[in-house]
PDB file of C-alpha atoms in Angstrom:
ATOM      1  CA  UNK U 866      17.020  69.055 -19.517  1.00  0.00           C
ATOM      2  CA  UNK U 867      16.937  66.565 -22.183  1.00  0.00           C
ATOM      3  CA  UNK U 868      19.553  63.968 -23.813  1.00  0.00           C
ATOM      4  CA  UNK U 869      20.209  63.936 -27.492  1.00  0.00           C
ATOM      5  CA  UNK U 870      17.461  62.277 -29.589  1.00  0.00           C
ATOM      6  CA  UNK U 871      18.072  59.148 -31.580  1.00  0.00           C
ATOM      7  CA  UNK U 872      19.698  59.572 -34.611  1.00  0.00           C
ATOM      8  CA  UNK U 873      21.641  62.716 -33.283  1.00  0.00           C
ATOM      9  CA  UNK U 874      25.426  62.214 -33.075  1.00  0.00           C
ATOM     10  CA  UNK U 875      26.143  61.788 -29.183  1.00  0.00           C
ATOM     11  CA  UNK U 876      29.156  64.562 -29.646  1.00  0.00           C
ATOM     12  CA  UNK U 877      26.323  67.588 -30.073  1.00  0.00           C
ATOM     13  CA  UNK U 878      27.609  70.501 -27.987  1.00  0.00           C
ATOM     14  CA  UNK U 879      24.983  71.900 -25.591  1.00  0.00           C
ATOM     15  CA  UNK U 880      22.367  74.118 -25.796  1.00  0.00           C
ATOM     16  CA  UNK U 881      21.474  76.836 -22.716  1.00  0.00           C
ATOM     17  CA  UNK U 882      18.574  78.420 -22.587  1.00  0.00           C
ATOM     18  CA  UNK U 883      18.702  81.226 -20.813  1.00  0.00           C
ATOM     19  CA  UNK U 884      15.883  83.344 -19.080  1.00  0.00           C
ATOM     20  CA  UNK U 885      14.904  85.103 -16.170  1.00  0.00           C
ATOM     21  CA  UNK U 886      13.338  88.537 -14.920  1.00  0.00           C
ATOM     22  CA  UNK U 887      14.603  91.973 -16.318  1.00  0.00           C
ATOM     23  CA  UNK U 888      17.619  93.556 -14.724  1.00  0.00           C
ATOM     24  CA  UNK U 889      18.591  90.304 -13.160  1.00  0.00           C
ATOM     25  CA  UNK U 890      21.685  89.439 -15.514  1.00  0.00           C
ATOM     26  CA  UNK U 891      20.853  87.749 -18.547  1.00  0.00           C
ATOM     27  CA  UNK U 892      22.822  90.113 -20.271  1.00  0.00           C
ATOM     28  CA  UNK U 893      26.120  89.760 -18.118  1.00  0.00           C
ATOM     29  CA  UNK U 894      25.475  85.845 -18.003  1.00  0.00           C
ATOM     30  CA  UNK U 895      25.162  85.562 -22.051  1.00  0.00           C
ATOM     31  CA  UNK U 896      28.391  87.455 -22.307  1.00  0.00           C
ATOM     32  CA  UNK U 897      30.154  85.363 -20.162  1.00  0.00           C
ATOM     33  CA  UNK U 898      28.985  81.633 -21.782  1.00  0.00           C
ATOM     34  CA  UNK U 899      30.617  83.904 -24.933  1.00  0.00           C
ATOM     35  CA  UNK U 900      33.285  83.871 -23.132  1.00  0.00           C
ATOM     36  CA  UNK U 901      33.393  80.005 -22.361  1.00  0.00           C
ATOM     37  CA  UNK U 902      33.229  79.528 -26.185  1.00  0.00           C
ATOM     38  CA  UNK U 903      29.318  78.796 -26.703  1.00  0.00           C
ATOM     39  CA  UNK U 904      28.085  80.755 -29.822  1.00  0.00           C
ATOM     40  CA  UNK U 905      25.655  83.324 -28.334  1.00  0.00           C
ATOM     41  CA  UNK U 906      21.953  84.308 -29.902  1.00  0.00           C
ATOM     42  CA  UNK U 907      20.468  87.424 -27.886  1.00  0.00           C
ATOM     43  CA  UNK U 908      16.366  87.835 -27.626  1.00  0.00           C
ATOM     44  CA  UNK U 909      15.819  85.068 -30.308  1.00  0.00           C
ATOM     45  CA  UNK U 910      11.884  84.512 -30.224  1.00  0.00           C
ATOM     46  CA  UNK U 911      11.730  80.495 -29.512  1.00  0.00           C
ATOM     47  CA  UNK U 912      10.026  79.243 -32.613  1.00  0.00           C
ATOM     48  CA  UNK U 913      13.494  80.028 -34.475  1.00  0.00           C
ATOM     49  CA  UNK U 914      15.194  77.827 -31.676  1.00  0.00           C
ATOM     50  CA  UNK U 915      15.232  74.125 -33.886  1.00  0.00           C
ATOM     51  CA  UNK U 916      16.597  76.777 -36.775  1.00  0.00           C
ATOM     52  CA  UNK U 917      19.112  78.098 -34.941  1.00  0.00           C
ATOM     53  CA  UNK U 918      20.783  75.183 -33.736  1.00  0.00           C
ATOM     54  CA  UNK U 919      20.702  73.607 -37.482  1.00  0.00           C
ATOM     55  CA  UNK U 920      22.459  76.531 -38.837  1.00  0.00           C
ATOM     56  CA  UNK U 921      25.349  76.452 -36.175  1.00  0.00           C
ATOM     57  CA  UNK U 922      25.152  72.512 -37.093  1.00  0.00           C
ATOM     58  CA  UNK U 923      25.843  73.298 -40.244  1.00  0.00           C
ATOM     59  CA  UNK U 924      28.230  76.242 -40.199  1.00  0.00           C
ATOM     60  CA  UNK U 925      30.159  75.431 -36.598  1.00  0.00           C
ATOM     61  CA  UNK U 926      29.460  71.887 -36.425  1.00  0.00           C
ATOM     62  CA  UNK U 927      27.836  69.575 -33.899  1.00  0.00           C
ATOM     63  CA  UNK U 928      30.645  70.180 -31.106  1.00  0.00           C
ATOM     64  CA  UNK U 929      29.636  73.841 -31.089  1.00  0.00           C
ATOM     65  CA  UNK U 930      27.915  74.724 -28.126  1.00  0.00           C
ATOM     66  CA  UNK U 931      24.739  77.397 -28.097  1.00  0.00           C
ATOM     67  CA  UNK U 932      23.414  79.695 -25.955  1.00  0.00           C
ATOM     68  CA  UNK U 933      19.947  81.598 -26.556  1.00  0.00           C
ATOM     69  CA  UNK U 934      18.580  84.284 -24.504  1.00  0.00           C
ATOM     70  CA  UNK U 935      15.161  84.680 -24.448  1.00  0.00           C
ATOM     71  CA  UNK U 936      12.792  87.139 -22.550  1.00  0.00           C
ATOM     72  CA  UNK U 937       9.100  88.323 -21.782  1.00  0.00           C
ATOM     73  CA  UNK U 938       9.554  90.117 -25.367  1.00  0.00           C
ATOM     74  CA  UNK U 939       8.876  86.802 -27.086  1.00  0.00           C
ATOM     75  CA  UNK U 940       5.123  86.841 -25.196  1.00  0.00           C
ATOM     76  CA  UNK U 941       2.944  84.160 -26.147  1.00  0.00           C
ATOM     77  CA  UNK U 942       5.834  82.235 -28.271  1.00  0.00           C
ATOM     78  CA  UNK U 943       6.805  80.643 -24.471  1.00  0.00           C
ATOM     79  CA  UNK U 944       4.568  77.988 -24.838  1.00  0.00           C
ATOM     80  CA  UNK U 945       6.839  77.118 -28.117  1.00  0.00           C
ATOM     81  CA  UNK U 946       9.716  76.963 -25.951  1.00  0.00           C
ATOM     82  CA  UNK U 947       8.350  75.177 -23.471  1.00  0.00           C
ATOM     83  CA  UNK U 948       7.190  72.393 -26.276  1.00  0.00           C
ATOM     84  CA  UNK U 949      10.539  72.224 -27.717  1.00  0.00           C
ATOM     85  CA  UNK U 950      12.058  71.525 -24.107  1.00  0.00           C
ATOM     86  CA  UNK U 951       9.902  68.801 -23.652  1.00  0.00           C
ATOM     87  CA  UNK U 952      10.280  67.178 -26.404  1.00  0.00           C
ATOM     88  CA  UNK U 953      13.795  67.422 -26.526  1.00  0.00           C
ATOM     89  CA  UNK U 954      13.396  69.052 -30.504  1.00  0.00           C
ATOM     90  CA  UNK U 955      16.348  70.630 -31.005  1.00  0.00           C
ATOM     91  CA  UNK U 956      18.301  67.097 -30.414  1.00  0.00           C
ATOM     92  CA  UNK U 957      21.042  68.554 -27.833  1.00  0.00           C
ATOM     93  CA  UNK U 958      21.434  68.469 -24.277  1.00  0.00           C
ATOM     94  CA  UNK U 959      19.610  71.323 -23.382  1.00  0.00           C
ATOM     95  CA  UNK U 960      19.869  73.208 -20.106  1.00  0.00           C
ATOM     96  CA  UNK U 961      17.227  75.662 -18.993  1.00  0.00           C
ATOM     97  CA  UNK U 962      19.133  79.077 -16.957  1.00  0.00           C
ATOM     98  CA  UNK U 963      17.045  81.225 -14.823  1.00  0.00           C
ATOM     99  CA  UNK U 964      18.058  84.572 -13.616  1.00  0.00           C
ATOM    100  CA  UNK U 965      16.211  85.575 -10.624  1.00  0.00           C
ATOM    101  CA  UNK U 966      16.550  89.074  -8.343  1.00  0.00           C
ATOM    102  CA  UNK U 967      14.526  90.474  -5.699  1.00  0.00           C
ATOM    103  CA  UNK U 968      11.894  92.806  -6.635  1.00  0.00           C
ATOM    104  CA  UNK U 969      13.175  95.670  -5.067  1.00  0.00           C
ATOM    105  CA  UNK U 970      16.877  94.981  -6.385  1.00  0.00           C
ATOM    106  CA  UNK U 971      15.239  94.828  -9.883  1.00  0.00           C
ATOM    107  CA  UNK U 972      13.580  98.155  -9.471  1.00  0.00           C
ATOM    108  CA  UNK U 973      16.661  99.953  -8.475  1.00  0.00           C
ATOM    109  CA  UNK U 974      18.454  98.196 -11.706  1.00  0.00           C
ATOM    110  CA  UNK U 975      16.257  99.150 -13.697  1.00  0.00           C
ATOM    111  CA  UNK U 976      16.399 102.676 -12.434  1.00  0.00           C
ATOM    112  CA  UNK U 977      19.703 103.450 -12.647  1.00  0.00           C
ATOM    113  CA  UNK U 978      19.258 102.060 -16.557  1.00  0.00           C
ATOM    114  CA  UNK U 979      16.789 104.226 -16.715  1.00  0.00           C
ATOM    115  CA  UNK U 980      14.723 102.145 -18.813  1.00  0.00           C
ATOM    116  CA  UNK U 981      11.077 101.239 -18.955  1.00  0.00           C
ATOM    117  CA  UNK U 982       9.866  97.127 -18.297  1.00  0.00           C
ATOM    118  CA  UNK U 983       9.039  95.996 -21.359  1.00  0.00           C
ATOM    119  CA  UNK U 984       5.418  95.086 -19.385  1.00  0.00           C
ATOM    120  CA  UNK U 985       5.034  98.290 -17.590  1.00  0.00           C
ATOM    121  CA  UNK U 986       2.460  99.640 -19.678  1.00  0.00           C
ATOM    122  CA  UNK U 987       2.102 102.831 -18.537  1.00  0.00           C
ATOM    123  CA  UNK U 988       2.232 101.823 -14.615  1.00  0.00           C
ATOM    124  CA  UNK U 989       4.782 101.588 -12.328  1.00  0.00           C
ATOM    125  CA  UNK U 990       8.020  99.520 -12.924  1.00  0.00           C
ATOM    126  CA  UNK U 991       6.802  97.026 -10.234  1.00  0.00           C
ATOM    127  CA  UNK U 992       3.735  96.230 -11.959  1.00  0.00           C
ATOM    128  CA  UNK U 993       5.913  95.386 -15.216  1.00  0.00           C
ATOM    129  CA  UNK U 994       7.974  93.206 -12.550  1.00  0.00           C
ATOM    130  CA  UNK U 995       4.968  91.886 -11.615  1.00  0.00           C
ATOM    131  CA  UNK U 996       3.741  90.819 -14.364  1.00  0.00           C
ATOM    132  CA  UNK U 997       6.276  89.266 -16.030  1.00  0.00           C
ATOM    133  CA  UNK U 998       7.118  87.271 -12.886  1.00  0.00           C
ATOM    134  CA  UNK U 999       3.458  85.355 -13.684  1.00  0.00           C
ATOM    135  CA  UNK U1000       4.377  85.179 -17.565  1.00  0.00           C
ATOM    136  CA  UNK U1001       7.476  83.325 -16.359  1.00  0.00           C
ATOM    137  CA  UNK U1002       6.437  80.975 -14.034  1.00  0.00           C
ATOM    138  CA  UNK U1003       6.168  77.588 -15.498  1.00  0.00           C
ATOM    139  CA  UNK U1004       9.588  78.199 -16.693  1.00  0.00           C
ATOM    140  CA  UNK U1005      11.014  79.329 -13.441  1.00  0.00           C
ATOM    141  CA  UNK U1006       9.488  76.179 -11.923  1.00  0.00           C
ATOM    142  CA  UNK U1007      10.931  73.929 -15.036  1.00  0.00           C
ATOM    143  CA  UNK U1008      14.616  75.798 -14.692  1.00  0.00           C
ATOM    144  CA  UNK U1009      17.577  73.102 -14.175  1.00  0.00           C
ATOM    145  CA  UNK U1010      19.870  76.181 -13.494  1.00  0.00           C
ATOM    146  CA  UNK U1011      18.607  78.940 -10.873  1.00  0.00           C
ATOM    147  CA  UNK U1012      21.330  81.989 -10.414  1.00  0.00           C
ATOM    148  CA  UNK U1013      19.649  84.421  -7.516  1.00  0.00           C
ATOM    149  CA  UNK U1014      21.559  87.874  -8.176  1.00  0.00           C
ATOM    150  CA  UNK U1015      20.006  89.383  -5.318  1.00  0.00           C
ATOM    151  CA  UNK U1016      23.575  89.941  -3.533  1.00  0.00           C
ATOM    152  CA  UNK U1017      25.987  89.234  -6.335  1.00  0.00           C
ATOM    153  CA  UNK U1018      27.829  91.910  -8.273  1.00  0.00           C
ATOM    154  CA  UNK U1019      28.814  91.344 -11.670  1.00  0.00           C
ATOM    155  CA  UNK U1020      32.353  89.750 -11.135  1.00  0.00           C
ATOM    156  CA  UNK U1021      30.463  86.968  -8.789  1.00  0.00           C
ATOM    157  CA  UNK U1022      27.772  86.876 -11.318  1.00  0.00           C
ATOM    158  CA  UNK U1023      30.213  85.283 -14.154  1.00  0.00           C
ATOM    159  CA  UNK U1024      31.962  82.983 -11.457  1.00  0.00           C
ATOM    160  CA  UNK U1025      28.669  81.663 -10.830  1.00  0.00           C
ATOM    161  CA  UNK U1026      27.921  80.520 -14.758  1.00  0.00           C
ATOM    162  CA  UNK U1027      31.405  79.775 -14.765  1.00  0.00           C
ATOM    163  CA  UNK U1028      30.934  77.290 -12.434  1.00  0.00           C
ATOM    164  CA  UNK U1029      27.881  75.994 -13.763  1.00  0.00           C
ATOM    165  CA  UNK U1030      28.415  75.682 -16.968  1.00  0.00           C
ATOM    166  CA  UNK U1031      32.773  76.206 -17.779  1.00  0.00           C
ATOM    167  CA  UNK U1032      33.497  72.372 -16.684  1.00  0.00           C
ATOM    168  CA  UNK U1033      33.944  70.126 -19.153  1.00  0.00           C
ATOM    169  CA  UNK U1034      32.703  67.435 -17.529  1.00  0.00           C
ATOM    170  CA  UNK U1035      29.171  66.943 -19.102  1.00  0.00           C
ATOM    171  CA  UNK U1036      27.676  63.910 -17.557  1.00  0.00           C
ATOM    172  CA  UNK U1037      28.359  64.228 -13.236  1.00  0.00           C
ATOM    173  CA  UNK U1038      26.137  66.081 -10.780  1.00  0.00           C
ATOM    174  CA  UNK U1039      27.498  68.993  -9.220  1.00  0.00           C
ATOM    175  CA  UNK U1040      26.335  69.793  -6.102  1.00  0.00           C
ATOM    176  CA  UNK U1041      26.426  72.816  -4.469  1.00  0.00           C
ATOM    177  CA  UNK U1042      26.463  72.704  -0.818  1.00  0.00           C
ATOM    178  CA  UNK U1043      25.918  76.546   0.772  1.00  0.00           C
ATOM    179  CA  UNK U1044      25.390  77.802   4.001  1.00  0.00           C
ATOM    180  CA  UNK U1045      23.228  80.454   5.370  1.00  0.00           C
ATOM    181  CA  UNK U1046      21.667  82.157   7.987  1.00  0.00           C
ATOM    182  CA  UNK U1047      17.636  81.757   8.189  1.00  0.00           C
ATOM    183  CA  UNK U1048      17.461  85.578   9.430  1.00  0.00           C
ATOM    184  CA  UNK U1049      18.604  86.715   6.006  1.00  0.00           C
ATOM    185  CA  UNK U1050      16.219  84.466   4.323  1.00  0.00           C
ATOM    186  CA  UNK U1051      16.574  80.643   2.530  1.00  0.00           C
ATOM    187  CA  UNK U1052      17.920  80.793  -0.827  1.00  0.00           C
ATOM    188  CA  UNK U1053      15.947  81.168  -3.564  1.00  0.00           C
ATOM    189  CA  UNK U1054      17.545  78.617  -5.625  1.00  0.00           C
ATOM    190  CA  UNK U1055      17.335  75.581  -3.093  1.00  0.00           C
ATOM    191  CA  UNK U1056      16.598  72.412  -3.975  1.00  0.00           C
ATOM    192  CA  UNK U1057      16.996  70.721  -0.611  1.00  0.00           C
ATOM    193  CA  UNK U1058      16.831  72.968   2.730  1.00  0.00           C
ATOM    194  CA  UNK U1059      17.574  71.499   5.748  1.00  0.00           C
ATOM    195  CA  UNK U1060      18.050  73.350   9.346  1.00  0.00           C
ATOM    196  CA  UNK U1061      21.219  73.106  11.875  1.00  0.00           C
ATOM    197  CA  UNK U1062      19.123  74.962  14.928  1.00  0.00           C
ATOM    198  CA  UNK U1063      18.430  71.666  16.342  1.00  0.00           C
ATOM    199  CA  UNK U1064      22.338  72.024  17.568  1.00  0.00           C
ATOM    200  CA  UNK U1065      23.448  73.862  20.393  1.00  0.00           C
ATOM    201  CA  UNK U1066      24.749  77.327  19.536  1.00  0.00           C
ATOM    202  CA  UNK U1067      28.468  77.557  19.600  1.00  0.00           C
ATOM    203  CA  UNK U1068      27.601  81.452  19.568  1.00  0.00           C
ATOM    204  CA  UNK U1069      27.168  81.134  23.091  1.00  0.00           C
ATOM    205  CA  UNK U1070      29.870  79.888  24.125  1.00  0.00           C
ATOM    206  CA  UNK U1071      32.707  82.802  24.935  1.00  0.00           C
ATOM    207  CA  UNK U1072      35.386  81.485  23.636  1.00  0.00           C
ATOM    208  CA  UNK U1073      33.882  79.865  20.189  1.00  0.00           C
ATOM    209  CA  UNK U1074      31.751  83.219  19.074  1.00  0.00           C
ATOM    210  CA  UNK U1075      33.993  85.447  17.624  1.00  0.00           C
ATOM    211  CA  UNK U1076      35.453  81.900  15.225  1.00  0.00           C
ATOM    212  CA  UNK U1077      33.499  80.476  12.477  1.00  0.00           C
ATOM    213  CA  UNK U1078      32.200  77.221  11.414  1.00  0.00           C
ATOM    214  CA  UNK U1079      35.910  76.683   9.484  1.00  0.00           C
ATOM    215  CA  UNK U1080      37.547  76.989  12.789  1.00  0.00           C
ATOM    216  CA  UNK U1081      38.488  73.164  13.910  1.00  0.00           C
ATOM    217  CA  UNK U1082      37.154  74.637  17.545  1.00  0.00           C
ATOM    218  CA  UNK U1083      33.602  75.329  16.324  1.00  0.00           C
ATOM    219  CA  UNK U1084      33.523  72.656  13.368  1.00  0.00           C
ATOM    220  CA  UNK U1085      34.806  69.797  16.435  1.00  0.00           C
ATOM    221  CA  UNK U1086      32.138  71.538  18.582  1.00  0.00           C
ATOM    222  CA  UNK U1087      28.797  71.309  16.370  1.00  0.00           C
ATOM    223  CA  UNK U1088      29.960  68.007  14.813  1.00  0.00           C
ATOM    224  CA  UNK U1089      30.991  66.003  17.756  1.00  0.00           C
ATOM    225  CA  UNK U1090      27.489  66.492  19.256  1.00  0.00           C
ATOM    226  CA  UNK U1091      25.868  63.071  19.076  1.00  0.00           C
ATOM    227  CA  UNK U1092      22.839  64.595  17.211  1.00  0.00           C
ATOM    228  CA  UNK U1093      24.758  66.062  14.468  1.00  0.00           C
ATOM    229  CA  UNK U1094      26.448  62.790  13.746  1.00  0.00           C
ATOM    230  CA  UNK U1095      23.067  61.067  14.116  1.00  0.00           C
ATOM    231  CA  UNK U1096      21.969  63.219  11.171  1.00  0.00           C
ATOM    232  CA  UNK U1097      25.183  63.215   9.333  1.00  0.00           C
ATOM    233  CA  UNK U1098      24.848  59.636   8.979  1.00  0.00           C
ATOM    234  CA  UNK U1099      21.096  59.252   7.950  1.00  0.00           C
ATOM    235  CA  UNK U1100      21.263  62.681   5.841  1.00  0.00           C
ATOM    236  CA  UNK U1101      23.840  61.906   3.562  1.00  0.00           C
ATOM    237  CA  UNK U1102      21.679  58.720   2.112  1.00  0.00           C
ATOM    238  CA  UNK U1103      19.000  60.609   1.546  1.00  0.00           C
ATOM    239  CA  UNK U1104      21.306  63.083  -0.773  1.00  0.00           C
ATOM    240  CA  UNK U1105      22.471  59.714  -2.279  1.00  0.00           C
ATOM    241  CA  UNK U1106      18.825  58.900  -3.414  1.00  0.00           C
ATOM    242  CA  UNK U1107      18.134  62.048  -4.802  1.00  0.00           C
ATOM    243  CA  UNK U1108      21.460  62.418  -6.484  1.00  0.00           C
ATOM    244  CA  UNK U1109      20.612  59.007  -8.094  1.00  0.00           C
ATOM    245  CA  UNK U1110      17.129  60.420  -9.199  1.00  0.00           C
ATOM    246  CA  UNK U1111      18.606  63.803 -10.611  1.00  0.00           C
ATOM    247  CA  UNK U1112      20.665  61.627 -12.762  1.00  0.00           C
ATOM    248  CA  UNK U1113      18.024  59.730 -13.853  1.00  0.00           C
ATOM    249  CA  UNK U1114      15.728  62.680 -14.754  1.00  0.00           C
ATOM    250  CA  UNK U1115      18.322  64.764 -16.535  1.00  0.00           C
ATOM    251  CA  UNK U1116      19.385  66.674 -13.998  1.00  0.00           C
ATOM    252  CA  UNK U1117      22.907  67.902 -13.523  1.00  0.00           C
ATOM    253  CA  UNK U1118      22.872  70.478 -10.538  1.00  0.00           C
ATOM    254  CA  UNK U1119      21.600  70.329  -7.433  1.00  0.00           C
ATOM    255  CA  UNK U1120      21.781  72.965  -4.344  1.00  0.00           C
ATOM    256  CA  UNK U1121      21.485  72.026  -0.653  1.00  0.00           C
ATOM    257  CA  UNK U1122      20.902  74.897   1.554  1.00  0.00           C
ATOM    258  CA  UNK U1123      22.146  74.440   5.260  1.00  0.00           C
ATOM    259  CA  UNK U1124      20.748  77.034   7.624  1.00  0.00           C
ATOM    260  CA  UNK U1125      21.336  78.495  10.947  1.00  0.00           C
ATOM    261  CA  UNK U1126      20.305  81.438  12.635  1.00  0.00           C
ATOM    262  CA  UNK U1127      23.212  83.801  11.324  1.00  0.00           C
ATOM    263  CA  UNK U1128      24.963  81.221   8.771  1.00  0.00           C
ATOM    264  CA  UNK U1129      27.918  81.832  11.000  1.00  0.00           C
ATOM    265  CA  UNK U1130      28.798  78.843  13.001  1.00  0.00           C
ATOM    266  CA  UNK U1131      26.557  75.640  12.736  1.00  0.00           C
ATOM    267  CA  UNK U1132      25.408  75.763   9.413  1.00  0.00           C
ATOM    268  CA  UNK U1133      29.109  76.810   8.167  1.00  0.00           C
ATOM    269  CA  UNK U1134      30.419  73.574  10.277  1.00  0.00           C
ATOM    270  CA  UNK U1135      27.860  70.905   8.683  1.00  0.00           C
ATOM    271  CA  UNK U1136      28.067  72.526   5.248  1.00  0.00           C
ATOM    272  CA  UNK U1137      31.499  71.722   4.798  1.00  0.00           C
ATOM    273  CA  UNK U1138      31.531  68.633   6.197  1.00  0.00           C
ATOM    274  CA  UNK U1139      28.477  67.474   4.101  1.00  0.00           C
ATOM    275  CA  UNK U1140      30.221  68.494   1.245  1.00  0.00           C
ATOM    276  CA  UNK U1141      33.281  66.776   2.227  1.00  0.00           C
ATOM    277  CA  UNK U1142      31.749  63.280   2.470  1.00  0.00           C
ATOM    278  CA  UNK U1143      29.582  63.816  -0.321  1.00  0.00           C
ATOM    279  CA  UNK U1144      33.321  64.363  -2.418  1.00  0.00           C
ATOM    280  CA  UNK U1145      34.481  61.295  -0.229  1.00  0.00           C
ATOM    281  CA  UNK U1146      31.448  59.297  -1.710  1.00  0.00           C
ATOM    282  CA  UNK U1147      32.559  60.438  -5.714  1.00  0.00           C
ATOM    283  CA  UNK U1148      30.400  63.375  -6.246  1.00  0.00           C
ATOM    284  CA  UNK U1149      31.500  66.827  -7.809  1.00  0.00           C
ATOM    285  CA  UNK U1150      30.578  68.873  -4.381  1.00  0.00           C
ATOM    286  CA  UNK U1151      31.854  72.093  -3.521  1.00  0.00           C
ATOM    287  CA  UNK U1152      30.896  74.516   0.020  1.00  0.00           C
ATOM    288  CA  UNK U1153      29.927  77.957  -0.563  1.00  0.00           C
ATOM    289  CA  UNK U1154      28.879  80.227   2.351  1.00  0.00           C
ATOM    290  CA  UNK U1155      26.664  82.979   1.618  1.00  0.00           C
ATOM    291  CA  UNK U1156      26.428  84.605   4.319  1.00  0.00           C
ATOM    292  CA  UNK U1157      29.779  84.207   6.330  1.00  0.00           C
ATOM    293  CA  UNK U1158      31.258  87.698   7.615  1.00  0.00           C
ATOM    294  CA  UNK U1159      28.213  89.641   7.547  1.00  0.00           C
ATOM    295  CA  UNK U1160      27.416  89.960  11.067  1.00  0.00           C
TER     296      UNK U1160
END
């Protein structure tokens, strides 16, 4: 992500990029940053991107915000992207979106469409998948926006760009603070990961296992342990520094993944209360739990 260039008026709506594998949303995320009221350009090639945004400078003026989707389609024109990004070319605030899915999620997807991967080339859809998941890389690692879609259905698809990118607010941090359970796996879109197993288990405990982590039994439980305020108190600095650094870099989103064994109790506890003093200390922090009710 890159600030305006000099000589840009500082009012310049901004500009989303937005990528990611086949059949993992693009589609469903473009229509809803329509929706928010950015002006929407669907498989533009990249070299067109600086001519884009002068036309809807011209037309819509420099408040208008954009939003261009681009996929493996464009090929070898990535590397223009990726130069434009860098450089910060097209003079707005530009935020890079990635759209990311499990392989075998993507396959079924893409089954029930009923439609080839544009990299398949004769072989099996998972080769196109494949494939395109080396083409895309780089800009998967580069991404200041990363939506999994693994386990979200369209509705909770559009809440999550929603939330991302319907505030407002152009120049905090928001942090997303989400618990999970490591036996489901971490979340792809992690920034920071850090692991709750070092508590004692309130799922042993009679009484305590059929609550949750947002029961005041099981939240006093895991955070009255002397180790979990130990960590509470040296953890949340460390979220300070890199907070401070996003900012400095560009960055305006950051994920902290809080794991326990079933993302039912511990993780669920320390989640919310990390989020709560991270609110307490002026941030824009919100808890999510992604895996609360599934056992």
């Amino acid at each position: 992500m890159h600030p305006p260039m000099d000589g840009f008026p500082t009012t310049r709506g901004e500009l989303v990029v937005v990528t990611g594998m086949t059949g993992a949303g693009r589609s469903t995320a473009a229509k809803e940053l329509e929706d928010l009221g950015f002006y929407v350009v669907d498989n533009l090639p990249p070299t067109l991107l600086r001519d884009v945004v002068r036309l809807v400078d011209e037309t819509r003026g420099f408040e208008q915000p954009i939003a261009v989707v681009v996929d493996v389609r464009s090929g070898s024109f990535f590397e223009t992207l990726q130069a434009n990004l860098a450089q910060g070319a097209t003079g707005r605030r530009t935020t890079l979106l990635f759209l990311e899915a499990s392989d075998d999620v993507l396959v079924r997807r893409q089954e029930a469409a009923r439609r080839p991967h544009p990299l398949q080339a004769g072989g099996r859809l998972l080769d196109g998948l494949q494939r395109e998941r080396v083409v895309l890389a780089d800009l998967r690692s580069e991404a200041d926006v990363v939506i999994d879609s693994t386990n979200l259905n369209v509705h909770q698809l559009t809440d999550k760009v929603a939330e991302a990118f319907g505030s407002p607010d152009s120049t905090s941090l928001k942090i997303t603070c989400v618990s999970f359970g490591f036996k489901y796996g971490i979340p792809v879109d992690a920034d920071l990961v850090v692991d709750m197993r070092f508590l004692p288990n309130p799922h042993w405990v009679p009484e305590l296992r059929a609550m949750t982590g947002r029961d005041p039994e099981v939240a006093d439980y895991v955070k009255e342990r002397p180790a979990a305020k130990t960590f509470l108190e040296q953890y949340v600095p460390v979220v300070q520094t890199v907070a401070e650094g996003y900012l400095r870099e560009g960055k305006r989103f950051m994920t902290i993944a809080i794991g326990c064994t079933g993302g039912k109790h511990r993780s669920v506890a320390m989640t919310e209360e990390i989020s709560a003093r991270l609110r307490d200390l002026g941030y824009d922090a919100r808890a999510t739990h992604r895996d609360l009710g599934r056992e």
